Structure formats: structure tokens, C-alpha cells
Amino acid sequence: MDSPTHSAEDSRRRELGAFLRSRRERLTPSDTGIQTGLRRRTPGLRREEVAMIAGVGTTWYTWLEQGREVRPSVEVLSALSQALRLDAAEKRHLFILAGRQQPERRVEAPEKVDGPLLHMLQSLMLQPAYVVGRRWDVLAWNPAAAAVFGDYGLLEGDARNIVHMVFTSPHHRRLLVDWEELARAVIASFRAESAKYVGDPDFERLIALMTRSSPEFRTWWPLRDVARELSGVKHVRHPTAGSMAFEHMSFSIDDGSDMKLIVYTPLAEQNSIAKLQKLLDAMPVERRSA
């Protein structure tokens, strides 16, 4: 007789139930402020206690642990996360298993690139690379990036923003071959990634500044084109090295910060690798090890 088959959805619901049960069983009544003087035969909280703390029905919660066909809302998942004392990683896991999008956490604190990421950035000797924040401000970069794109350390405030540089910097307009195509891709990607920050004062101020400063931005932004371009080939016309070609890739930093690492790998065409090495060799020693 053939063994019963289970759909991926069945498996996901069972895993969700098992995860909830494992988190419930690790808690004690005292962890949640429940007073009990009775000897308990099973470890952890009871289902009815979790349901009470989360403000949901006991039967419904039982079905959820049993892998029944119920679909908890975002609000209920948040309540269960709090009731079960889930940390950030556990809460994210719960939402994934439940097939729900976790509400975005608005980050107001200053963005900071931690040591391990900085060390990795600097280790990319022949790959220009930089880290951008949620608003595409350049937060950190390596010597190779400065050699190809310019010294970001000379820029302050909005001038160190990728959108601002592409649309208002004469240097970048000369540097980027096929500037219009790239600029349209930048504005479409920025709109797609900034959707979660609609209404944010910092974003609104940058968009207003770009609208005033760039005729192209002023024309293209209202078109509301969106794109998600994680990789591609970029050709540059460097003022001293000449034509160069790079394959670029964007990597999300999985810490909830919306930071990204952008890496450019020089291609063999146009002798780009040798040209990059020559640019680095010409840099002062202190800047090469920055």
C-alpha cells in the first residue's frame, strides 16, 4: 500500500505547529507571571495558558499546534510571538512558517557598519565595493571603490548618496557609459526599495531635493517605474585609466538594517583588471590600506 503523501502546505503547517509547541514547552508559568501551586505533569506552559496570554481561543490555538488548516493573521502572530517570548530570529521564523510578511520595523537609529563587514569590505582588494544604507547613502567603501568611482570621503551629507551622485554629479555623468540607461535603472530600483519608507521625512527630503536639482529625475520619478536589479555589467570611462568593465552584484545584509554590500568585479575585457591594479598602485600607501 502506498504511503500517504503530504503537500508542501501540509508540511509547512506541521512544522509551524511543532515550532509553536517547542517554544511553549521551554517556558514556565513563572516566566510569564502565571501563578500556580499545582504540580505539573508536562513541561512548559499549557496550550490554554498560551492562548490566554495571546488573547486567542484555546481550541483555535490547539488546531494551530496540530497543523490544522487555519491561517493566523499578522496581529495574532505578533501576539503569539510576545506570549512565547520569541527573539527576533524566532519571530521571523514564525512568520515565514505561517506564510505571512512580518511588519517592517522602522529603523530610526543611525546606521553603523560593524567590524566584520568592514573587514570583509577591505579584504576585497581588486573588487571595488561599498556599503549603502536604507536610503542608499554610502556608509563605507574600500580603496578600490575610491580608485574607480572617486573618494567618497570628500563628500558630505546628501552628496554621498548614490541617487544624488548619479543624477547631479558631473563626474559620475562622465564616468558612467550609457548614463541614461543606468540612471533610469537606478531610479526604478530606488523606488521599488524605498516603498516601505513612503512618507519617511529623510526620503521625502531627498526626493524633493532631486526633483529640484535634476531635470531627468523630475521627469522620470512621476512615471513610477519599478525594478529590482541585483546584478549586471557596468561600463565606466575612467578619467585616467580609460574604458573599464565591471560585473556588479548587490548583497543584502541580513540583520534587519536594510544595508547592502555592492561589489564590482573587473572583467577581462578592456584590460580592466590590469587597469584597476594600476590605479591602486598609484594611490598613496595610506589610502590603499584605509
CSV table of C-alpha atoms in Angstrom, one decimal:
chain,number,residue,atom,x,y,z
A,1,MET,CA,0.0,0.0,0.0
A,2,ASP,CA,1.4,3.4,-0.9
A,3,SER,CA,2.3,5.7,1.9
A,4,PRO,CA,0.2,8.8,2.3
A,5,THR,CA,1.6,11.9,0.5
A,6,HIS,CA,1.6,15.3,2.0
A,7,SER,CA,1.6,18.6,0.2
A,8,ALA,CA,4.2,21.2,0.9
A,9,GLU,CA,1.5,23.3,2.6
A,10,ASP,CA,0.7,20.3,4.9
A,11,SER,CA,4.3,20.0,5.8
A,12,ARG,CA,4.6,23.8,6.5
A,13,ARG,CA,1.6,23.7,8.8
A,14,ARG,CA,3.0,20.7,10.7
A,15,GLU,CA,6.4,22.4,11.1
A,16,LEU,CA,4.6,25.6,12.3
A,17,GLY,CA,2.7,23.6,14.9
A,18,ALA,CA,5.9,21.8,16.0
A,19,PHE,CA,7.7,25.1,16.3
A,20,LEU,CA,5.0,26.7,18.5
A,21,ARG,CA,4.9,23.6,20.7
A,22,SER,CA,8.7,23.6,21.2
A,23,ARG,CA,8.6,27.3,22.2
A,24,ARG,CA,5.7,26.7,24.5
A,25,GLU,CA,7.3,23.8,26.3
A,26,ARG,CA,10.5,25.7,27.1
A,27,LEU,CA,8.6,28.3,29.1
A,28,THR,CA,7.5,28.0,32.7
A,29,PRO,CA,4.5,29.7,34.3
A,30,SER,CA,6.9,31.9,36.3
A,31,ASP,CA,8.4,33.2,33.0
A,32,THR,CA,5.1,34.7,32.1
A,33,GLY,CA,3.9,35.8,35.5
A,34,ILE,CA,1.3,32.9,35.9
A,35,GLN,CA,0.8,31.9,39.5
A,36,THR,CA,0.4,28.1,40.1
A,37,GLY,CA,0.9,26.0,43.1
A,38,LEU,CA,-0.1,22.7,41.4
A,39,ARG,CA,2.4,20.0,40.4
A,40,ARG,CA,2.5,20.0,36.6
A,41,ARG,CA,2.9,16.7,34.8
A,42,THR,CA,4.1,18.2,31.5
A,43,PRO,CA,6.9,20.7,30.9
A,44,GLY,CA,6.3,24.3,29.9
A,45,LEU,CA,3.1,26.2,29.5
A,46,ARG,CA,-0.2,24.6,28.8
A,47,ARG,CA,-2.0,25.5,25.5
A,48,GLU,CA,-4.8,27.3,27.3
A,49,GLU,CA,-2.2,29.4,29.1
A,50,VAL,CA,-0.5,30.5,25.8
A,51,ALA,CA,-4.0,31.2,24.3
A,52,MET,CA,-5.0,33.3,27.3
A,53,ILE,CA,-1.8,35.4,27.2
A,54,ALA,CA,-2.1,35.9,23.4
A,55,GLY,CA,-5.8,36.6,23.6
A,56,VAL,CA,-6.9,33.8,21.3
A,57,GLY,CA,-9.2,30.9,21.7
A,58,THR,CA,-7.8,27.7,23.2
A,59,THR,CA,-9.4,25.5,20.6
A,60,TRP,CA,-8.1,27.6,17.7
A,61,TYR,CA,-4.6,27.6,19.2
A,62,THR,CA,-4.8,23.9,19.6
A,63,TRP,CA,-5.6,23.5,16.0
A,64,LEU,CA,-2.7,25.7,15.1
A,65,GLU,CA,-0.3,23.4,17.0
A,66,GLN,CA,-1.9,20.3,15.5
A,67,GLY,CA,-1.2,21.6,12.0
A,68,ARG,CA,-4.9,22.1,11.1
A,69,GLU,CA,-5.9,24.3,8.2
A,70,VAL,CA,-6.0,27.6,10.0
A,71,ARG,CA,-4.3,30.8,8.9
A,72,PRO,CA,-3.3,33.2,11.7
A,73,SER,CA,-3.3,36.9,11.0
A,74,VAL,CA,-0.3,39.2,11.3
A,75,GLU,CA,-1.8,40.6,14.6
A,76,VAL,CA,-2.2,37.1,16.0
A,77,LEU,CA,1.3,36.0,15.1
A,78,SER,CA,2.7,39.2,16.8
A,79,ALA,CA,0.6,38.3,19.9
A,80,LEU,CA,1.9,34.7,19.9
A,81,SER,CA,5.5,36.0,19.5
A,82,GLN,CA,5.1,38.1,22.5
A,83,ALA,CA,3.3,35.4,24.6
A,84,LEU,CA,6.0,32.9,23.8
A,85,ARG,CA,8.9,35.4,24.4
A,86,LEU,CA,10.3,34.9,20.9
A,87,ASP,CA,13.5,36.7,20.0
A,88,ALA,CA,13.9,38.5,16.6
A,89,ALA,CA,15.2,35.4,14.8
A,90,GLU,CA,12.4,33.2,16.2
A,91,LYS,CA,9.7,35.7,15.4
A,92,ARG,CA,11.0,35.9,11.8
A,93,HIS,CA,10.9,32.1,11.6
A,94,LEU,CA,7.4,32.0,12.9
A,95,PHE,CA,6.2,34.5,10.2
A,96,ILE,CA,7.9,32.6,7.5
A,97,LEU,CA,6.3,29.3,8.5
A,98,ALA,CA,2.9,31.0,8.7
A,99,GLY,CA,3.3,32.4,5.2
A,100,ARG,CA,3.0,36.0,6.4
A,101,GLN,CA,5.0,39.1,5.9
A,102,GLN,CA,6.5,40.3,9.1
A,103,PRO,CA,5.6,44.0,9.7
A,104,GLU,CA,8.6,46.2,8.8
A,105,ARG,CA,10.4,47.7,11.8
A,106,ARG,CA,11.2,51.3,11.2
A,107,VAL,CA,14.8,52.0,11.9
A,108,GLU,CA,15.4,55.4,13.4
A,109,ALA,CA,18.9,54.8,14.9
A,110,PRO,CA,22.0,56.0,13.0
A,111,GLU,CA,23.2,53.3,10.6
A,112,LYS,CA,26.5,51.7,11.5
A,113,VAL,CA,28.7,49.3,9.6
A,114,ASP,CA,30.1,46.7,12.1
A,115,GLY,CA,33.7,45.5,12.2
A,116,PRO,CA,33.2,42.1,10.5
A,117,LEU,CA,31.6,43.7,7.5
A,118,LEU,CA,34.3,46.4,7.4
A,119,HIS,CA,37.0,43.7,7.5
A,120,MET,CA,35.4,41.8,4.6
A,121,LEU,CA,35.0,45.1,2.6
A,122,GLN,CA,38.7,45.9,3.0
A,123,SER,CA,39.7,42.3,2.0
A,124,LEU,CA,38.2,42.8,-1.5
A,125,MET,CA,41.5,44.1,-2.8
A,126,LEU,CA,40.7,44.0,-6.6
A,127,GLN,CA,37.0,44.4,-6.3
A,128,PRO,CA,35.6,47.9,-5.8
A,129,ALA,CA,32.9,47.6,-3.1
A,130,TYR,CA,30.9,49.8,-0.8
A,131,VAL,CA,28.0,49.5,1.7
A,132,VAL,CA,24.9,51.5,1.3
A,133,GLY,CA,22.2,52.2,3.9
A,134,ARG,CA,18.4,52.1,3.6
A,135,ARG,CA,18.3,55.4,1.7
A,136,TRP,CA,21.3,54.4,-0.5
A,137,ASP,CA,23.8,56.6,1.4
A,138,VAL,CA,27.3,55.3,1.1
A,139,LEU,CA,28.3,54.3,4.6
A,140,ALA,CA,31.7,52.5,3.9
A,141,TRP,CA,33.9,51.7,1.0
A,142,ASN,CA,37.2,50.1,0.1
A,143,PRO,CA,40.3,51.7,-1.7
A,144,ALA,CA,39.3,50.0,-5.0
A,145,ALA,CA,36.0,51.8,-5.0
A,146,ALA,CA,37.6,55.1,-4.3
A,147,ALA,CA,40.1,54.5,-7.1
A,148,VAL,CA,37.4,53.8,-9.7
A,149,PHE,CA,34.4,56.0,-8.6
A,150,GLY,CA,36.1,58.7,-6.6
A,151,ASP,CA,36.9,59.4,-2.9
A,152,TYR,CA,33.6,59.2,-1.0
A,153,GLY,CA,35.4,60.7,2.0
A,154,LEU,CA,35.4,64.1,0.2
A,155,LEU,CA,31.6,64.1,0.1
A,156,GLU,CA,29.2,65.0,2.9
A,157,GLY,CA,25.5,64.6,3.6
A,158,ASP,CA,23.2,64.1,0.6
A,159,ALA,CA,26.2,64.3,-1.8
A,160,ARG,CA,27.3,60.9,-0.6
A,161,ASN,CA,24.0,59.3,-1.7
A,162,ILE,CA,24.0,57.1,-4.8
A,163,VAL,CA,20.9,58.6,-6.3
A,164,HIS,CA,22.3,62.1,-5.7
A,165,MET,CA,25.6,61.2,-7.3
A,166,VAL,CA,24.1,59.6,-10.4
A,167,PHE,CA,21.8,62.5,-11.1
A,168,THR,CA,23.7,65.6,-10.1
A,169,SER,CA,27.4,64.8,-10.1
A,170,PRO,CA,29.1,65.8,-13.4
A,171,HIS,CA,31.9,63.4,-12.5
A,172,HIS,CA,29.5,60.4,-12.5
A,173,ARG,CA,27.7,61.5,-15.6
A,174,ARG,CA,31.1,61.5,-17.4
A,175,LEU,CA,32.2,58.3,-15.7
A,176,LEU,CA,29.2,56.1,-16.5
A,177,VAL,CA,28.9,54.9,-20.0
A,178,ASP,CA,25.2,54.7,-21.1
A,179,TRP,CA,24.4,57.1,-18.4
A,180,GLU,CA,20.7,57.5,-19.2
A,181,GLU,CA,20.1,53.7,-19.2
A,182,LEU,CA,21.8,53.4,-15.9
A,183,ALA,CA,20.1,56.4,-14.4
A,184,ARG,CA,16.7,55.0,-15.3
A,185,ALA,CA,17.6,51.7,-13.7
A,186,VAL,CA,18.8,53.5,-10.6
A,187,ILE,CA,15.5,55.5,-10.2
A,188,ALA,CA,13.4,52.4,-10.8
A,189,SER,CA,15.3,50.3,-8.3
A,190,PHE,CA,15.3,53.1,-5.7
A,191,ARG,CA,11.5,53.5,-6.0
A,192,ALA,CA,11.0,49.7,-5.5
A,193,GLU,CA,13.3,49.5,-2.5
A,194,SER,CA,12.0,52.7,-0.9
A,195,ALA,CA,8.3,51.7,-1.0
A,196,LYS,CA,8.4,50.6,2.7
A,197,TYR,CA,9.6,54.1,3.6
A,198,VAL,CA,6.9,56.1,1.9
A,199,GLY,CA,6.3,59.2,4.0
A,200,ASP,CA,9.7,59.0,5.8
A,201,PRO,CA,11.0,62.6,6.2
A,202,ASP,CA,14.6,61.7,5.1
A,203,PHE,CA,13.3,60.0,1.9
A,204,GLU,CA,10.9,62.8,1.2
A,205,ARG,CA,13.6,65.4,1.6
A,206,LEU,CA,16.0,63.6,-0.7
A,207,ILE,CA,13.2,63.1,-3.4
A,208,ALA,CA,12.3,66.8,-3.1
A,209,LEU,CA,16.0,67.8,-3.5
A,210,MET,CA,16.4,65.5,-6.5
A,211,THR,CA,13.3,66.9,-8.1
A,212,ARG,CA,14.7,70.4,-7.8
A,213,SER,CA,18.2,69.5,-8.8
A,214,SER,CA,17.8,67.2,-11.8
A,215,PRO,CA,15.6,67.7,-14.8
A,216,GLU,CA,15.8,63.9,-15.6
A,217,PHE,CA,14.8,62.9,-12.1
A,218,ARG,CA,12.0,65.4,-12.2
A,219,THR,CA,10.7,63.8,-15.5
A,220,TRP,CA,11.2,60.2,-14.7
A,221,TRP,CA,10.2,59.9,-11.0
A,222,PRO,CA,6.5,60.6,-11.7
A,223,LEU,CA,6.5,57.7,-14.2
A,224,ARG,CA,6.6,55.3,-11.1
A,225,ASP,CA,8.7,52.7,-12.9
A,226,VAL,CA,9.9,49.9,-10.6
A,227,ALA,CA,12.7,47.3,-11.0
A,228,ARG,CA,14.8,45.1,-8.8
A,229,GLU,CA,18.2,44.8,-10.4
A,230,LEU,CA,20.6,42.8,-8.3
A,231,SER,CA,23.4,42.3,-10.8
A,232,GLY,CA,24.6,43.4,-14.2
A,233,VAL,CA,27.6,44.8,-16.1
A,234,LYS,CA,28.6,48.4,-15.8
A,235,HIS,CA,31.0,50.1,-18.2
A,236,VAL,CA,32.9,53.2,-17.0
A,237,ARG,CA,35.1,55.7,-18.7
A,238,HIS,CA,37.7,56.5,-16.1
A,239,PRO,CA,39.5,59.9,-16.5
A,240,THR,CA,43.0,58.3,-16.3
A,241,ALA,CA,42.6,54.6,-16.8
A,242,GLY,CA,40.2,54.8,-19.7
A,243,SER,CA,37.4,52.3,-20.5
A,244,MET,CA,36.8,49.6,-17.9
A,245,ALA,CA,34.1,47.0,-17.4
A,246,PHE,CA,32.7,45.5,-14.2
A,247,GLU,CA,30.2,42.9,-13.2
A,248,HIS,CA,28.3,44.2,-10.2
A,249,MET,CA,26.2,42.3,-7.6
A,250,SER,CA,24.2,43.5,-4.6
A,251,PHE,CA,24.1,41.6,-1.4
A,252,SER,CA,21.6,42.3,1.4
A,253,ILE,CA,22.9,42.4,4.9
A,254,ASP,CA,20.6,40.1,6.8
A,255,ASP,CA,20.5,42.0,10.1
A,256,GLY,CA,17.2,43.9,9.6
A,257,SER,CA,19.0,47.1,8.8
A,258,ASP,CA,18.3,47.3,5.0
A,259,MET,CA,22.0,47.8,4.4
A,260,LYS,CA,23.5,46.3,1.2
A,261,LEU,CA,27.0,45.4,0.1
A,262,ILE,CA,27.6,46.3,-3.6
A,263,VAL,CA,30.6,44.5,-5.2
A,264,TYR,CA,32.1,45.2,-8.6
A,265,THR,CA,34.3,42.5,-10.2
A,266,PRO,CA,36.6,43.7,-13.0
A,267,LEU,CA,36.2,41.8,-16.3
A,268,ALA,CA,38.9,40.7,-18.6
A,269,GLU,CA,37.5,42.9,-21.4
A,270,GLN,CA,39.1,46.3,-21.9
A,271,ASN,CA,42.0,45.1,-19.8
A,272,SER,CA,40.0,46.1,-16.7
A,273,ILE,CA,41.9,44.0,-14.1
A,274,ALA,CA,45.3,45.4,-15.1
A,275,LYS,CA,43.9,49.0,-15.2
A,276,LEU,CA,42.4,48.6,-11.7
A,277,GLN,CA,45.7,47.3,-10.3
A,278,LYS,CA,47.5,50.3,-11.9
A,279,LEU,CA,45.0,52.7,-10.3
A,280,LEU,CA,45.6,51.1,-6.9
A,281,ASP,CA,49.4,51.1,-7.3
A,282,ALA,CA,49.2,54.8,-8.0
A,283,MET,CA,47.3,55.6,-4.8
A,284,PRO,CA,49.2,56.8,-1.7
A,285,VAL,CA,50.1,53.9,0.7
A,286,GLU,CA,47.9,55.3,3.5
A,287,ARG,CA,44.8,55.3,1.2
A,288,ARG,CA,45.5,51.8,-0.1
A,289,SER,CA,45.3,50.4,3.4
A,290,ALA,CA,42.3,52.6,4.5
